[in-house]
XYZ file of C-alpha atoms in Angstrom:
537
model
C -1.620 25.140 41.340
C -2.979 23.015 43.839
C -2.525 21.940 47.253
C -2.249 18.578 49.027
C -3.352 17.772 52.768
C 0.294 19.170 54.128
C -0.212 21.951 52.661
C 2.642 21.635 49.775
C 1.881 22.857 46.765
C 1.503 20.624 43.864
C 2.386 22.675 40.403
C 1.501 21.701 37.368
C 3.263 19.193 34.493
C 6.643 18.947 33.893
C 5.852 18.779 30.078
C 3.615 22.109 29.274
C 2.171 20.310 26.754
C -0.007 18.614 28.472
C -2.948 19.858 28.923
C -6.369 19.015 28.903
C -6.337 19.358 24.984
C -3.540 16.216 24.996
C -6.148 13.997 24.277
C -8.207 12.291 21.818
C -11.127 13.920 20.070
C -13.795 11.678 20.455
C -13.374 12.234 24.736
C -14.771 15.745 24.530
C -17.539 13.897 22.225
C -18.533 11.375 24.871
C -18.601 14.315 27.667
C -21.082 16.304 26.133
C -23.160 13.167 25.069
C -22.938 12.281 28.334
C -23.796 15.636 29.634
C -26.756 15.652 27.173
C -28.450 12.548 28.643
C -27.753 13.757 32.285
C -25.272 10.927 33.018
C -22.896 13.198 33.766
C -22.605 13.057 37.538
C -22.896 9.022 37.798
C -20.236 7.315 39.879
C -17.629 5.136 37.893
C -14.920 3.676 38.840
C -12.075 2.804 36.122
C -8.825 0.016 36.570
C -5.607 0.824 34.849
C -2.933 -2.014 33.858
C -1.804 -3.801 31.236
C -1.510 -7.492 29.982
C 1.794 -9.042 29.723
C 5.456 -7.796 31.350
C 7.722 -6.287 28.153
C 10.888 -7.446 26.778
C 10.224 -11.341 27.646
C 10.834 -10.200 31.157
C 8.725 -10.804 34.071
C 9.030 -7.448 35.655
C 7.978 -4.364 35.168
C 8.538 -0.711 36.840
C 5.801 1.543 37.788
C 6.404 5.022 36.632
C 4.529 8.256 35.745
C 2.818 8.623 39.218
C 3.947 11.739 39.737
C 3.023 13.730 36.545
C -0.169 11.853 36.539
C -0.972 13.676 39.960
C 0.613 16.690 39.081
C -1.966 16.123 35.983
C -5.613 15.816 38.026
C -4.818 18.145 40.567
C -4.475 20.716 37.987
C -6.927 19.976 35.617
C -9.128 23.155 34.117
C -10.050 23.414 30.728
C -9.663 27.815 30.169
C -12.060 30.013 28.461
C -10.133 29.996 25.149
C -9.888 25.643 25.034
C -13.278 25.852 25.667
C -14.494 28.401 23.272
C -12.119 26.112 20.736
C -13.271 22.552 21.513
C -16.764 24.191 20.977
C -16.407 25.722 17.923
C -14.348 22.672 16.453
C -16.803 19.892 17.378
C -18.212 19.936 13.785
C -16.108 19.732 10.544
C -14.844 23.088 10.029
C -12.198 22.700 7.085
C -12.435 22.287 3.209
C -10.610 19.826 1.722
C -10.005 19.375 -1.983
C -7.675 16.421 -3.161
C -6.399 14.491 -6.267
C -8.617 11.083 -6.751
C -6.729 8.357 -5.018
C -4.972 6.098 -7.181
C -4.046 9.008 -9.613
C -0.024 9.232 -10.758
C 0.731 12.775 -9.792
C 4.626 14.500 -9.998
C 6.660 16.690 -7.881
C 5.058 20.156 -7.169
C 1.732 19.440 -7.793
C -0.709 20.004 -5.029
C -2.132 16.455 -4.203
C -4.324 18.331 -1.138
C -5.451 21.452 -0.680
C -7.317 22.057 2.849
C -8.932 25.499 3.856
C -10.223 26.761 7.463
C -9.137 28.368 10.622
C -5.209 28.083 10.364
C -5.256 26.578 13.830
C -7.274 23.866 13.089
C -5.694 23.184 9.730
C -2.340 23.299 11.214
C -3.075 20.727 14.036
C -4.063 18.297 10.820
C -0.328 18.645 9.486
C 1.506 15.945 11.232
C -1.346 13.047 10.913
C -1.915 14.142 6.965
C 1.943 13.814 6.322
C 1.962 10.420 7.854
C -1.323 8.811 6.217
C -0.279 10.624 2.845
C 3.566 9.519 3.076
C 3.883 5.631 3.594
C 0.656 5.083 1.362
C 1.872 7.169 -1.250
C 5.296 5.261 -0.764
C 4.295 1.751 -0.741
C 1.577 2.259 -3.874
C 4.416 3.446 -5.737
C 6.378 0.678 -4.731
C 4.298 -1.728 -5.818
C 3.352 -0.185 -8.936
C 6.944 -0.400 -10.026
C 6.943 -4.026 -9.127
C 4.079 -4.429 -11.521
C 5.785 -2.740 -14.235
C 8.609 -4.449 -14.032
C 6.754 -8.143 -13.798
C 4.370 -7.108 -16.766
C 0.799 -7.122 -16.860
C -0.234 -10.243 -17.366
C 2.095 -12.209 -14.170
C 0.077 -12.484 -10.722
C 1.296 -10.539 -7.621
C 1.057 -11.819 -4.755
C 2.215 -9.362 -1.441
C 3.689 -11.406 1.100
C 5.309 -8.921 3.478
C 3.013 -9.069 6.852
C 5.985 -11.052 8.586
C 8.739 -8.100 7.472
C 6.213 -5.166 7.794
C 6.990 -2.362 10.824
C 4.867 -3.566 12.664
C 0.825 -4.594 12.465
C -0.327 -1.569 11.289
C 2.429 -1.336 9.048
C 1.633 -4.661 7.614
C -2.180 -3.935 7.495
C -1.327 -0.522 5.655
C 1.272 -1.996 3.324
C -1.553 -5.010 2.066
C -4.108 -2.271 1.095
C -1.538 0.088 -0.464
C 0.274 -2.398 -2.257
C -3.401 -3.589 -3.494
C -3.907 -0.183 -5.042
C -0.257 0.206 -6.733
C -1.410 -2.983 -8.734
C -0.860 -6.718 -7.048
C -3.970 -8.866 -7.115
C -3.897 -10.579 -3.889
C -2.343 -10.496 -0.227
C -1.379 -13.046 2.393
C -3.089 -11.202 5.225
C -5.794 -11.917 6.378
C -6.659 -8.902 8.778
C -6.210 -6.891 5.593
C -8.549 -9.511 3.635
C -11.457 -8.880 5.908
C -10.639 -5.300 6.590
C -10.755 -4.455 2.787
C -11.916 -7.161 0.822
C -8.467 -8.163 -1.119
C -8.036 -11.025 -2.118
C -6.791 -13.619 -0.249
C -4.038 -16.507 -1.354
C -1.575 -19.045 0.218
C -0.348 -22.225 0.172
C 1.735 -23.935 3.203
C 5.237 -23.583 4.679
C 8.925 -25.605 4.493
C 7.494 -26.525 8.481
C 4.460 -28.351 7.197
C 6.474 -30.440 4.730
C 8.944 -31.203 7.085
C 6.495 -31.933 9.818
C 5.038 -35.299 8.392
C 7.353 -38.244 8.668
C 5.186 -41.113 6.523
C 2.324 -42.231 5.221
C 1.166 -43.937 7.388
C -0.141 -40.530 9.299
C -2.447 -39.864 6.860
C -5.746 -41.581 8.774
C -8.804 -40.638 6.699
C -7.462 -41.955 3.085
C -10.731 -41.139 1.086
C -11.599 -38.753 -1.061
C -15.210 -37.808 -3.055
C -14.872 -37.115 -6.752
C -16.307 -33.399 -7.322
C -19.243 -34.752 -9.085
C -20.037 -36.295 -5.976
C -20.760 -39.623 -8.204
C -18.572 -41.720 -5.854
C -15.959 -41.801 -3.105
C -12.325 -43.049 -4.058
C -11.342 -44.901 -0.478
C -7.712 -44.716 -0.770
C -6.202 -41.763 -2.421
C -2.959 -42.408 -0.971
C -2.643 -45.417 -3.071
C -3.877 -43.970 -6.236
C -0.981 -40.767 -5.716
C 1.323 -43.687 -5.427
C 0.512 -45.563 -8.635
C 0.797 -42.509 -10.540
C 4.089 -41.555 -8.906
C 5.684 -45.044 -9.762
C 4.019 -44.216 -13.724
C 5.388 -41.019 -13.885
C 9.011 -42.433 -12.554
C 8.986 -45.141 -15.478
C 7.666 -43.096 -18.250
C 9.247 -42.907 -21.561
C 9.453 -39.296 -21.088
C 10.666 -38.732 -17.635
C 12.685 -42.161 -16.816
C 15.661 -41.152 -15.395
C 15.020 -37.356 -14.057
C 13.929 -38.748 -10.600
C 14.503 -42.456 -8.575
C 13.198 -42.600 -4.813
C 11.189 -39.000 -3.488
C 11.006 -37.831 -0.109
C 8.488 -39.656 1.841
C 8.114 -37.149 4.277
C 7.242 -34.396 1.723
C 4.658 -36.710 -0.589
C 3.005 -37.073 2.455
C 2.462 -33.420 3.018
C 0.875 -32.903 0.001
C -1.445 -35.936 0.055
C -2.383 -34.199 3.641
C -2.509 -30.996 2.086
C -5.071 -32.188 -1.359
C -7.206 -34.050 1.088
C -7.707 -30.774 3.010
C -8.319 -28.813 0.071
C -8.431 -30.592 -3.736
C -9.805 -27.577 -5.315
C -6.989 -25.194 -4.073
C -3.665 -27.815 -4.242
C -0.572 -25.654 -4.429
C 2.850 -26.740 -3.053
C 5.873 -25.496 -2.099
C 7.996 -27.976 -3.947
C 11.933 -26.920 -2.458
C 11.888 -28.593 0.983
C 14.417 -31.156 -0.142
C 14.935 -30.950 -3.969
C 12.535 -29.348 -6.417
C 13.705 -31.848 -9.514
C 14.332 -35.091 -7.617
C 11.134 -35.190 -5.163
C 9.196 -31.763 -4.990
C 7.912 -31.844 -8.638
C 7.361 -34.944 -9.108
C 5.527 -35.726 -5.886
C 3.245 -32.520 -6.742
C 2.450 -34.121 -10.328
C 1.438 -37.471 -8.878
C -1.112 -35.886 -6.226
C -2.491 -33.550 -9.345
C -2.670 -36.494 -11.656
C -4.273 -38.354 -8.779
C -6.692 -35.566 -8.090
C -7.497 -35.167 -11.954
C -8.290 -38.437 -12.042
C -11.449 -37.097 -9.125
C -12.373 -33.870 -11.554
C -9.957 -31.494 -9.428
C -7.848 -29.671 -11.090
C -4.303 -28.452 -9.083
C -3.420 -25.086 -9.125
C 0.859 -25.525 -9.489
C 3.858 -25.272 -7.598
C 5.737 -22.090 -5.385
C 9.571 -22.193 -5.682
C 11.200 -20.273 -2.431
C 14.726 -20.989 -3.123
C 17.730 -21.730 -5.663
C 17.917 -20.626 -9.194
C 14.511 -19.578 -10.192
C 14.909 -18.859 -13.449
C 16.501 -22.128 -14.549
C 14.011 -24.074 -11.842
C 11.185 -22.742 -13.421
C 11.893 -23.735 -16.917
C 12.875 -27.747 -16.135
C 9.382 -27.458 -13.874
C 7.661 -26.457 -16.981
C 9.411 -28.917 -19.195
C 8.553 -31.521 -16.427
C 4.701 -30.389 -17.128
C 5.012 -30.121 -20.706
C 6.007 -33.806 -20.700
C 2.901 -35.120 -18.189
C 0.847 -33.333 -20.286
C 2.091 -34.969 -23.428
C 2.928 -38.622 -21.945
C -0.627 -38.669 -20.382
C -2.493 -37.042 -22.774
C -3.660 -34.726 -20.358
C -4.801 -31.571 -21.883
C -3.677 -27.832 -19.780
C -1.376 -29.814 -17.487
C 1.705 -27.648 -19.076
C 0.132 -24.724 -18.121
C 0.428 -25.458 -14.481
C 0.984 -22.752 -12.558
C 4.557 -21.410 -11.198
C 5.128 -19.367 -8.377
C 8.531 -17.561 -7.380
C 9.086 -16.156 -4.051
C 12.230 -15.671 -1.838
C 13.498 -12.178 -0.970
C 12.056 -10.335 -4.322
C 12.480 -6.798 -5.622
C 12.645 -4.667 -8.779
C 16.220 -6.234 -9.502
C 15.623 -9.760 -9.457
C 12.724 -9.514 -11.352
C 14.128 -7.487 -14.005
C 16.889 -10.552 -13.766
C 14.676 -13.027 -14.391
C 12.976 -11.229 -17.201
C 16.591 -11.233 -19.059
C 17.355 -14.035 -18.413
C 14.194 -15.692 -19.541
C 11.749 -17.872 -17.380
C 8.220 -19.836 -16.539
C 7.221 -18.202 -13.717
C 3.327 -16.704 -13.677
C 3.242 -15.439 -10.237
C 5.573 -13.554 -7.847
C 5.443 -13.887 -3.917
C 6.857 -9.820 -2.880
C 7.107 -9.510 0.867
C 10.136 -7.538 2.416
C 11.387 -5.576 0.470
C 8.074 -4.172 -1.094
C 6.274 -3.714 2.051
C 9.643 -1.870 4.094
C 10.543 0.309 0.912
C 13.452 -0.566 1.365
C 14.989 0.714 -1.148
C 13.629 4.451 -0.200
C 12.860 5.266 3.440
C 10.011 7.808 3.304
C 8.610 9.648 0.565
C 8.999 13.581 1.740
C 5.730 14.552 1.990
C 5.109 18.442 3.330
C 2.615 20.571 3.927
C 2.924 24.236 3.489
C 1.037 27.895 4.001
C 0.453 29.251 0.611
C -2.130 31.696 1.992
C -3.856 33.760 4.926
C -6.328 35.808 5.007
C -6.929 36.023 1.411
C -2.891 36.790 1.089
C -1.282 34.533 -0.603
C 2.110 33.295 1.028
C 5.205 31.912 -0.267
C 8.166 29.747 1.674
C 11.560 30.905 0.321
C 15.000 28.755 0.411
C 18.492 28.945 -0.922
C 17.621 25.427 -2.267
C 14.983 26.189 -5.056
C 13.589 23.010 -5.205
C 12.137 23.615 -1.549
C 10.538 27.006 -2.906
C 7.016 26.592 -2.711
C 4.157 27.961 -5.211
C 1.922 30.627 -3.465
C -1.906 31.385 -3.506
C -4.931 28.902 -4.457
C -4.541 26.434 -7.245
C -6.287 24.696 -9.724
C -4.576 21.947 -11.524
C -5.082 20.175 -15.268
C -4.283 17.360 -16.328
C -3.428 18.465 -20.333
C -3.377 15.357 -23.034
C -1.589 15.338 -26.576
C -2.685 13.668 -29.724
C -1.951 10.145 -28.907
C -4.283 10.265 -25.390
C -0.412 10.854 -23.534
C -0.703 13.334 -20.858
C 1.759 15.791 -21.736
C 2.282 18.222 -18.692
C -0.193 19.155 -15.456
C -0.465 22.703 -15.629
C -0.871 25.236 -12.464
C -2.640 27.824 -12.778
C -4.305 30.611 -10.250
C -8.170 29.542 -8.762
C -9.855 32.663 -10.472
C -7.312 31.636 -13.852
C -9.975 31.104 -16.685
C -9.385 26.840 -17.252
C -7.135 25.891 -20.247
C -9.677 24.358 -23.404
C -8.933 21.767 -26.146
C -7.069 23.407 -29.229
C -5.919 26.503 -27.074
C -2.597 27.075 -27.320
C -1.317 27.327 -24.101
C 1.812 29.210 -22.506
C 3.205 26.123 -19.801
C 6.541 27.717 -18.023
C 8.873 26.363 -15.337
C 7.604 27.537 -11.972
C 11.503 28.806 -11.192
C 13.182 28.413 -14.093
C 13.062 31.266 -17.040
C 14.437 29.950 -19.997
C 12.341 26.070 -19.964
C 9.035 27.097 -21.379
C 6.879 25.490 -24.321
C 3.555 25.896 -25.603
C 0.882 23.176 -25.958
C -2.276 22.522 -27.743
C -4.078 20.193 -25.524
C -6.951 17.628 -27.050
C -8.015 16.817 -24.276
C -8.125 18.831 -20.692
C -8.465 17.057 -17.102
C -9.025 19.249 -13.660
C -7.433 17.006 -11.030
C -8.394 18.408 -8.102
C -12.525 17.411 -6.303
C -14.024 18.648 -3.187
C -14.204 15.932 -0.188
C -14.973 17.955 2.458
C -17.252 20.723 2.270
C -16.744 22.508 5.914
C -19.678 24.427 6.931
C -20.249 25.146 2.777
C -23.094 23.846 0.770
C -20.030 22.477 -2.080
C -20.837 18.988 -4.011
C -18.904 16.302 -2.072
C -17.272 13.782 -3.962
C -17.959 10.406 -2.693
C -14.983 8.404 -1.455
C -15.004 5.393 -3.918
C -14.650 1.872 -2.825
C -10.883 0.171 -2.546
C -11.675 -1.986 -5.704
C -12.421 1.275 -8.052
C -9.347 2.976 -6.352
C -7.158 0.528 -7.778
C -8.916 0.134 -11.436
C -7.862 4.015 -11.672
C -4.527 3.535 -10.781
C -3.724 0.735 -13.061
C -5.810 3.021 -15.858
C -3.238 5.925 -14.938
C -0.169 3.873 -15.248
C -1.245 2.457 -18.637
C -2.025 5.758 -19.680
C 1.453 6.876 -19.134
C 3.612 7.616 -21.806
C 6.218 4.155 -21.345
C 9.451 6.511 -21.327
C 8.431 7.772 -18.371
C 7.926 4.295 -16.646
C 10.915 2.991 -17.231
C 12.665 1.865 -14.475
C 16.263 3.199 -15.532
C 16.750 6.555 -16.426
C 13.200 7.568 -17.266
C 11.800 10.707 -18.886
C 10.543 13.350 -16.256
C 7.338 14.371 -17.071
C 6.677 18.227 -16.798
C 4.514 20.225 -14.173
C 4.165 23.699 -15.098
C 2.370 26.782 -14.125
C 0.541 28.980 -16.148
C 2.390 32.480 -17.360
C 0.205 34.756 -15.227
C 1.046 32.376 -11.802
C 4.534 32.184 -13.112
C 5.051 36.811 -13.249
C 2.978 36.506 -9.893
C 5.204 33.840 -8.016
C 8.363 36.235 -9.122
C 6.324 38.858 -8.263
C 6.369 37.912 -4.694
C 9.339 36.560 -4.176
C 10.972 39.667 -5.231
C 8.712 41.209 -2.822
C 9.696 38.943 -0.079
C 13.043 38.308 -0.072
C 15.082 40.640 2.109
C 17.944 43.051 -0.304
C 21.700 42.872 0.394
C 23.847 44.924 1.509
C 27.558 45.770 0.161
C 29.890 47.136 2.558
């Protein structure tokens, strides 16, 4: 305790947590760095405020003064946070993990991290959050892609929905890695290289009036042979051909004004990358049809159009006349790949719908997933938890009336073990000192709890899951951590690896995790050994 001019004593914190060790890693970095290059003693003088009042207000309340000074005029660092902050300055732990973008199961060990318990306990909280939503989301959007099928483009649209920016940042790169080929955010893009796609809203449709805002008219052919001067006209001849084709005479009468001249704006600004959002006003009567005339326009220059994005009404049924509507440009103007034009869905997508749309046949090729992929919503969290399994060389066990929350004691290895058709048929546990299960062994795999489900297997081919990424203060082999792109080839490997019963999205097989019969008598073993006896009275 301390003591101001008055002599009153000031006593520490309210909160006895904090303490000089409440703080960030990297400031005990800077000190000694600082220390190093005799800076230490240098004068400095340091502002604190902030940027904008909260709530939409314009007021805010000072608070905190008080702890603050109770803070300073306390502040020493004892022998033992010293001695620790020394000793913990380099890496100090051992961490062996599962490849990213593997599928793993219930059970299985997806990290394993060794070193002095109170350094490897103060990782707990921040490894169950990075490990959780990631985990979450990559599953989430994995299931997405199943559902879709392989060959439909995914496009994650969720920054606007996400908790949050780094929730949307985090939900772009782990929706990436579960399988979708391309994101709408562009922090994310430049963050992590992901591909980047978009097209324009309902509020830049609606935001021209005529066309007579369109100024600059011209447009250069992508040869660059010559320079069409008024590509507003030439949309407009082609829009009066398509209305009184054989074909199509009838389907549509006047368009919308106001949305033809969006997407004349829209192809001027970029005629290699024309894709509109056709359901402003009516996708049939004006969005469609104004879209073909600026592609047939832009054809006519050597561009090519990329399609159309629905956003509303009944895709299914939308997406087929749009097709037919293609089908019959291509066919009236003898235009070769113009029924092929691309369809994108979006509007409030998840598993359901698309399964939906699957039965109920459609034309879509690319989906637009935002809020309910990137919020999970259909699952909250993932229960991720990280547990003591040993001490000291002693292995340790956690015990519960609920078995499933029983956890599996000691050091583990864990295999991967493959039947005849290249299936993976179980992931075995075994003990770390366990001799490794080999092709054509037949192999004892039992329930880590339950007696009576056991089966043997020959394996043809074995896989060790878990690889060294941190070494600690050992001289281990480090794997490398592999770039984002390679992350998600292995996932999508995994998943088409898996056996299709147990991808199904209703009522699926569960796939077995078993331990090995020597970690199965030695998990009993100490159970038995831990659990306290009754007593009958």
């Amino acid at each position: 305790m301390d003591s101001n001019d008055s002599g009153r004593v000031i006593s520490g914190p309210t909160n006895p947590m904090v303490t000089p060790l409440l703080t960030d890693h990297y400031q005990f970095t800077m000190a000694y760095a600082y220390w190093k290059a005799s800076k230490h003693q240098e004068r400095a003088v340091f502002d604190l405020y902030f940027r904008k009042n909260p709530f939409g207000g314009e007021y805010t309340i000072f608070a905190g003064l008080e702890e603050c000074v109770r803070f300073i005029s306390n502040y020493k660092i004892s022998e033992d946070q010293i001695h620790f902050i020394k000793n913990n300055l380099p890496p100090s732990c051992e961490v062996y993990a599962i490849p990213e973008g593997t599928v793993v199961f219930p059970k299985v060990p997806l990290m394993r991290i060794e070193g002095p318990v109170a350094v490897v306990q103060l990782l707990e909280t921040p490894i169950v959050n990075l490990i959780n939503y990631a985990s979450l989301v990559s599953t989430n959007a994995a299931r997405h892609r199943f559902v879709a099928g392989k060959s439909k483009t995914l496009l994650e649209f969720g920054l606007r929905r996400a908790q949050g920016p780094d929730g949307g940042v985090s939900a772009s790169k782990y929706c990436y890695i579960g399988g979708f080929d391309a994101t709408s955010n562009v922090a994310a893009g430049r963050l992590f290289g992901i591909p980047l796609r978009g097209t324009h809203s309902h509020a830049f449709v609606s935001s021209y009036m005529s066309l007579g805002e369109i100024t600059e008219k011209s447009l250069r052919k992508k040869d660059g042979s010559s320079t069409c001067v008024d590509f507003v006209s030439l949309v407009q001849k082609w829009l009066n051909k398509i209305k009184w084709s054989d074909s199509l005479c009838g389907i549509f009468s006047d368009t919308n004004k106001s949305e033809l001249t969006a997407f004349i704006s829209y192809a001027l600004a970029f005629p290699d990358n024309f894709l509109a959002l056709v359901d402003t006003y009516d996708v049939m009567r004006s969005g469609v049809p104004n879209f073909c005339a600026v592609a047939l326009a832009l054809s006519d220059l050597g561009y090519k159009a990329v399609g159309i994005r629905l956003d509303s009404g009944d895709l299914a049924y939308l997406s087929c006349e749009s097709r037919k509507f293609f089908c019959s440009i291509e066919k009236e103007f003898e235009l070769p790949g113009f029924g092929k034009m691309s369809i994108t869905a979006s509007n409030d997508l998840n598993e359901e719908t698309l399964d939906a749309l699957n039965k109920q046949g459609h034309e879509v090729d690319a989906y637009g997933i935002g809020t309910y992929l990137v919020t999970c919503y259909a699952q909250a969290a993932l229960g991720v938890v990280f547990k003591l399994v040993e001490i000291n060389n002693q292995p340790r066990i956690k015990l519960s009336e609920d078995v499933s929350k029983v956890s599996i004691p000691c050091k583990k290895r864990i295999y991967r073990l493959y039947g005849k058709e290249t299936y993976p048929l179980v992931d075995l546990i075994t003990g770390e000192n366990e001799p490794p299960p080999k092709v054509g062994q037949r192999i004892l795999c039992r329930h880590p709890f339950q007696e009576s489900k056991r089966a043997y297997v020959v394996p043809q081919h074995v896989e060790e899951l878990q690889r060294c990424y941190c070494a600690g203060s050992s001289d281990k082999k480090r794997e490398t951590l592999p770039p984002l792109k390679d992350i998600r080839e292995r996932c999508i490997k995994q998943l088409e690896q898996m056996r299709p019963d147990h991808m199904r999205r209703l009522n699926p097989t569960p796939y077995k995790v078993s331990v090995s019969a020597k970690l199965y008598d030695y998990i009993h073993f100490l159970w038995l050994n831990e659990a306290p006896v009754g007593e009958l009275q």
